[in-house]
Amino acid sequence: MRRGEDLHQMNCAGCHSKPDWAFASYWVAKKIRPAALGLTSAGAAIWLWYVHVLACLVGLAYLPFSKFFHMVAGPISLLVNGIMEEGKIRPMWRPGG
Ligand code: HEC
């Protein structure tokens, strides 16, 4: 065990974080351990991959309609405001009219 720990520190730990730092997925992995064999033989790796990809695509499609679009629009707005001369821009919309 001691030698294995040394080998791990020398060859692996430099790149890999401790698994329990991913506290949510590590907790889930620990909890579903008894069902792991059944899930594997039911092809869970494949259908969970599809669920994951679909969830990502739904999230991306929803992004422009949600407040998370500020992640994209905020920096662009700051950049544009930083380089535009005041008075030379014609905003399409002004508060109050
Ligand atoms: C140079 C950095 C680096 C080192 C050193 C390293 N790994 Fe990795 N390891 C990675 C990366 C990056 C991935 C993800 C690769 C991927 O998923 O395509 C990975 C993935 C893995 C996986 C997951 C593979 C999978 O299919 O999900 C295991 C298990 C693993 N490493 C074990 C080890 C072990 C054991 C060692 C030491 C002997 C080690 N790694 C050393 C970078 C490293």
PDB file of C-alpha atoms and ligand atoms in Angstrom:
ATOM      1  CA  MET A   1       0.000   0.000   0.000  1.00  0.00           C
ATOM      2  CA  ARG A   2       2.836   2.362   0.896  1.00  0.00           C
ATOM      3  CA  ARG A   3       4.630   1.681  -2.379  1.00  0.00           C
ATOM      4  CA  GLY A   4       1.377   2.161  -4.295  1.00  0.00           C
ATOM      5  CA  GLU A   5       0.803   5.511  -2.586  1.00  0.00           C
ATOM      6  CA  ASP A   6       4.349   6.590  -3.521  1.00  0.00           C
ATOM      7  CA  LEU A   7       3.832   5.499  -7.141  1.00  0.00           C
ATOM      8  CA  HIS A   8       0.512   7.350  -7.216  1.00  0.00           C
ATOM      9  CA  GLN A   9       2.134  10.533  -5.887  1.00  0.00           C
ATOM     10  CA  MET A  10       5.014  10.286  -8.386  1.00  0.00           C
ATOM     11  CA  ASN A  11       3.064   9.329 -11.507  1.00  0.00           C
ATOM     12  CA  CYS A  12      -0.616  10.271 -11.188  1.00  0.00           C
ATOM     13  CA  ALA A  13      -1.452  12.825  -8.508  1.00  0.00           C
ATOM     14  CA  GLY A  14       0.206  15.703 -10.360  1.00  0.00           C
ATOM     15  CA  CYS A  15      -2.586  15.713 -12.934  1.00  0.00           C
ATOM     16  CA  HIS A  16      -5.527  14.140 -11.115  1.00  0.00           C
ATOM     17  CA  SER A  17      -7.486  15.951  -8.418  1.00  0.00           C
ATOM     18  CA  LYS A  18      -8.739  14.006  -5.420  1.00  0.00           C
ATOM     19  CA  PRO A  19     -12.070  12.397  -6.363  1.00  0.00           C
ATOM     20  CA  ASP A  20     -13.858  13.775  -3.281  1.00  0.00           C
ATOM     21  CA  TRP A  21     -13.250  17.336  -4.521  1.00  0.00           C
ATOM     22  CA  ALA A  22     -16.062  16.619  -6.985  1.00  0.00           C
ATOM     23  CA  PHE A  23     -18.308  16.416  -3.915  1.00  0.00           C
ATOM     24  CA  ALA A  24     -21.642  16.007  -5.737  1.00  0.00           C
ATOM     25  CA  SER A  25     -20.659  13.329  -8.249  1.00  0.00           C
ATOM     26  CA  TYR A  26     -18.390  11.601  -5.737  1.00  0.00           C
ATOM     27  CA  TRP A  27     -21.299  11.397  -3.279  1.00  0.00           C
ATOM     28  CA  VAL A  28     -23.615  10.056  -6.015  1.00  0.00           C
ATOM     29  CA  ALA A  29     -20.956   7.532  -7.100  1.00  0.00           C
ATOM     30  CA  LYS A  30     -20.628   6.266  -3.523  1.00  0.00           C
ATOM     31  CA  LYS A  31     -24.413   6.002  -3.063  1.00  0.00           C
ATOM     32  CA  ILE A  32     -25.124   4.137  -6.308  1.00  0.00           C
ATOM     33  CA  ARG A  33     -22.201   1.737  -5.888  1.00  0.00           C
ATOM     34  CA  PRO A  34     -24.512  -1.208  -4.931  1.00  0.00           C
ATOM     35  CA  ALA A  35     -26.489  -0.716  -8.153  1.00  0.00           C
ATOM     36  CA  ALA A  36     -23.414  -0.154 -10.357  1.00  0.00           C
ATOM     37  CA  LEU A  37     -23.302  -3.655 -11.829  1.00  0.00           C
ATOM     38  CA  GLY A  38     -27.012  -3.577 -12.710  1.00  0.00           C
ATOM     39  CA  LEU A  39     -26.709  -0.116 -14.238  1.00  0.00           C
ATOM     40  CA  THR A  40     -23.694  -1.185 -16.288  1.00  0.00           C
ATOM     41  CA  SER A  41     -25.457  -4.247 -17.676  1.00  0.00           C
ATOM     42  CA  ALA A  42     -28.533  -2.094 -18.453  1.00  0.00           C
ATOM     43  CA  GLY A  43     -26.306   0.083 -20.667  1.00  0.00           C
ATOM     44  CA  ALA A  44     -26.543   3.113 -18.357  1.00  0.00           C
ATOM     45  CA  ALA A  45     -23.282   4.555 -19.664  1.00  0.00           C
ATOM     46  CA  ILE A  46     -24.886   4.955 -23.096  1.00  0.00           C
ATOM     47  CA  TRP A  47     -28.332   6.244 -22.159  1.00  0.00           C
ATOM     48  CA  LEU A  48     -26.927   8.546 -19.454  1.00  0.00           C
ATOM     49  CA  TRP A  49     -24.584   9.962 -22.114  1.00  0.00           C
ATOM     50  CA  TYR A  50     -27.625  10.743 -24.299  1.00  0.00           C
ATOM     51  CA  VAL A  51     -29.455  12.313 -21.332  1.00  0.00           C
ATOM     52  CA  HIS A  52     -26.334  14.410 -20.621  1.00  0.00           C
ATOM     53  CA  VAL A  53     -25.939  15.580 -24.232  1.00  0.00           C
ATOM     54  CA  LEU A  54     -29.667  16.352 -24.555  1.00  0.00           C
ATOM     55  CA  ALA A  55     -29.613  18.321 -21.279  1.00  0.00           C
ATOM     56  CA  CYS A  56     -26.612  20.316 -22.544  1.00  0.00           C
ATOM     57  CA  LEU A  57     -28.352  21.066 -25.860  1.00  0.00           C
ATOM     58  CA  VAL A  58     -31.578  22.122 -24.100  1.00  0.00           C
ATOM     59  CA  GLY A  59     -29.497  24.364 -21.807  1.00  0.00           C
ATOM     60  CA  LEU A  60     -27.716  25.912 -24.803  1.00  0.00           C
ATOM     61  CA  ALA A  61     -31.005  26.479 -26.660  1.00  0.00           C
ATOM     62  CA  TYR A  62     -32.489  28.153 -23.566  1.00  0.00           C
ATOM     63  CA  LEU A  63     -29.406  30.325 -22.932  1.00  0.00           C
ATOM     64  CA  PRO A  64     -30.419  33.363 -25.066  1.00  0.00           C
ATOM     65  CA  PHE A  65     -33.816  33.524 -23.343  1.00  0.00           C
ATOM     66  CA  SER A  66     -32.468  33.390 -19.810  1.00  0.00           C
ATOM     67  CA  LYS A  67     -30.492  35.736 -17.597  1.00  0.00           C
ATOM     68  CA  PHE A  68     -27.447  33.546 -18.216  1.00  0.00           C
ATOM     69  CA  PHE A  69     -27.127  35.356 -21.551  1.00  0.00           C
ATOM     70  CA  HIS A  70     -25.539  38.158 -19.507  1.00  0.00           C
ATOM     71  CA  MET A  71     -22.392  35.975 -19.557  1.00  0.00           C
ATOM     72  CA  VAL A  72     -22.208  36.607 -23.304  1.00  0.00           C
ATOM     73  CA  ALA A  73     -23.852  40.023 -23.626  1.00  0.00           C
ATOM     74  CA  GLY A  74     -22.172  41.656 -20.599  1.00  0.00           C
ATOM     75  CA  PRO A  75     -18.557  41.497 -21.828  1.00  0.00           C
ATOM     76  CA  ILE A  76     -19.598  42.503 -25.361  1.00  0.00           C
ATOM     77  CA  SER A  77     -21.533  45.481 -23.999  1.00  0.00           C
ATOM     78  CA  LEU A  78     -18.570  46.534 -21.816  1.00  0.00           C
ATOM     79  CA  LEU A  79     -16.202  46.242 -24.798  1.00  0.00           C
ATOM     80  CA  VAL A  80     -18.465  48.264 -27.083  1.00  0.00           C
ATOM     81  CA  ASN A  81     -19.042  50.943 -24.431  1.00  0.00           C
ATOM     82  CA  GLY A  82     -15.285  51.094 -23.821  1.00  0.00           C
ATOM     83  CA  ILE A  83     -14.348  51.835 -27.440  1.00  0.00           C
ATOM     84  CA  MET A  84     -17.315  53.968 -28.572  1.00  0.00           C
ATOM     85  CA  GLU A  85     -17.119  57.740 -28.265  1.00  0.00           C
ATOM     86  CA  GLU A  86     -19.960  59.213 -26.279  1.00  0.00           C
ATOM     87  CA  GLY A  87     -22.457  61.108 -28.420  1.00  0.00           C
ATOM     88  CA  LYS A  88     -21.488  59.235 -31.595  1.00  0.00           C
ATOM     89  CA  ILE A  89     -23.571  56.203 -30.798  1.00  0.00           C
ATOM     90  CA  ARG A  90     -27.262  56.041 -31.595  1.00  0.00           C
ATOM     91  CA  PRO A  91     -28.789  53.513 -29.201  1.00  0.00           C
ATOM     92  CA  MET A  92     -31.826  51.700 -30.552  1.00  0.00           C
ATOM     93  CA  TRP A  93     -33.545  52.054 -27.197  1.00  0.00           C
ATOM     94  CA  ARG A  94     -33.333  54.584 -24.378  1.00  0.00           C
ATOM     95  CA  PRO A  95     -34.893  54.198 -20.946  1.00  0.00           C
ATOM     96  CA  GLY A  96     -38.118  56.219 -20.798  1.00  0.00           C
ATOM     97  CA  GLY A  97     -38.530  56.674 -24.540  1.00  0.00           C
TER      98      GLY A  97
HETATM   99  C1  HEC B   1      -0.086  14.231 -17.702  1.00  0.00           C
HETATM  100  C2  HEC B   1      -1.268  14.202 -16.865  1.00  0.00           C
HETATM  101  C3  HEC B   1      -1.786  12.870 -16.366  1.00  0.00           C
HETATM  102  C4  HEC B   1      -1.104  11.950 -15.612  1.00  0.00           C
HETATM  103  C5  HEC B   1       0.345  12.049 -15.111  1.00  0.00           C
HETATM  104  C6  HEC B   1      -2.034  10.872 -15.357  1.00  0.00           C
HETATM  105  N1  HEC B   1      -3.239  11.130 -15.941  1.00  0.00           N
HETATM  106 FE1  HEC B   1      -4.894   9.950 -15.899  1.00  0.00          FE
HETATM  107  N2  HEC B   1      -5.874  11.234 -17.080  1.00  0.00           N
HETATM  108  C7  HEC B   1      -5.361  12.440 -17.542  1.00  0.00           C
HETATM  109  C8  HEC B   1      -6.346  13.054 -18.391  1.00  0.00           C
HETATM  110  C9  HEC B   1      -6.189  14.391 -19.105  1.00  0.00           C
HETATM  111  C10 HEC B   1      -7.449  12.187 -18.427  1.00  0.00           C
HETATM  112  C11 HEC B   1      -8.735  12.349 -19.197  1.00  0.00           C
HETATM  113  C12 HEC B   1      -8.491  11.737 -20.553  1.00  0.00           C
HETATM  114  C13 HEC B   1      -9.749  11.448 -21.269  1.00  0.00           C
HETATM  115  O1  HEC B   1     -10.805  11.283 -20.641  1.00  0.00           O
HETATM  116  O2  HEC B   1      -9.649  11.355 -22.504  1.00  0.00           O
HETATM  117  C14 HEC B   1      -7.128  11.066 -17.585  1.00  0.00           C
HETATM  118  C15 HEC B   1      -7.961   9.999 -17.338  1.00  0.00           C
HETATM  119  C16 HEC B   1      -7.700   8.980 -16.469  1.00  0.00           C
HETATM  120  C17 HEC B   1      -8.625   7.944 -16.100  1.00  0.00           C
HETATM  121  C18 HEC B   1     -10.051   7.835 -16.590  1.00  0.00           C
HETATM  122  C19 HEC B   1     -10.099   7.138 -17.901  1.00  0.00           C
HETATM  123  C20 HEC B   1     -11.518   7.017 -18.375  1.00  0.00           C
HETATM  124  O3  HEC B   1     -11.716   6.322 -19.349  1.00  0.00           O
HETATM  125  O4  HEC B   1     -12.434   7.636 -17.787  1.00  0.00           O
HETATM  126  C21 HEC B   1      -8.006   7.123 -15.228  1.00  0.00           C
HETATM  127  C22 HEC B   1      -8.593   5.890 -14.566  1.00  0.00           C
HETATM  128  C23 HEC B   1      -6.672   7.645 -15.047  1.00  0.00           C
HETATM  129  N3  HEC B   1      -6.529   8.777 -15.808  1.00  0.00           N
HETATM  130  C24 HEC B   1      -5.734   7.069 -14.238  1.00  0.00           C
HETATM  131  C25 HEC B   1      -4.429   7.525 -14.116  1.00  0.00           C
HETATM  132  C26 HEC B   1      -3.415   6.849 -13.362  1.00  0.00           C
HETATM  133  C27 HEC B   1      -3.609   5.543 -12.591  1.00  0.00           C
HETATM  134  C28 HEC B   1      -2.279   7.602 -13.476  1.00  0.00           C
HETATM  135  C29 HEC B   1      -0.920   7.299 -12.903  1.00  0.00           C
HETATM  136  C30 HEC B   1      -0.342   6.026 -13.263  1.00  0.00           C
HETATM  137  C31 HEC B   1      -2.605   8.766 -14.304  1.00  0.00           C
HETATM  138  N4  HEC B   1      -3.906   8.655 -14.670  1.00  0.00           N
HETATM  139  C32 HEC B   1      -1.701   9.744 -14.643  1.00  0.00           C
HETATM  140  C33 HEC B   1      -4.146  12.979 -17.241  1.00  0.00           C
HETATM  141  C34 HEC B   1      -3.133  12.351 -16.561  1.00  0.00           C
END
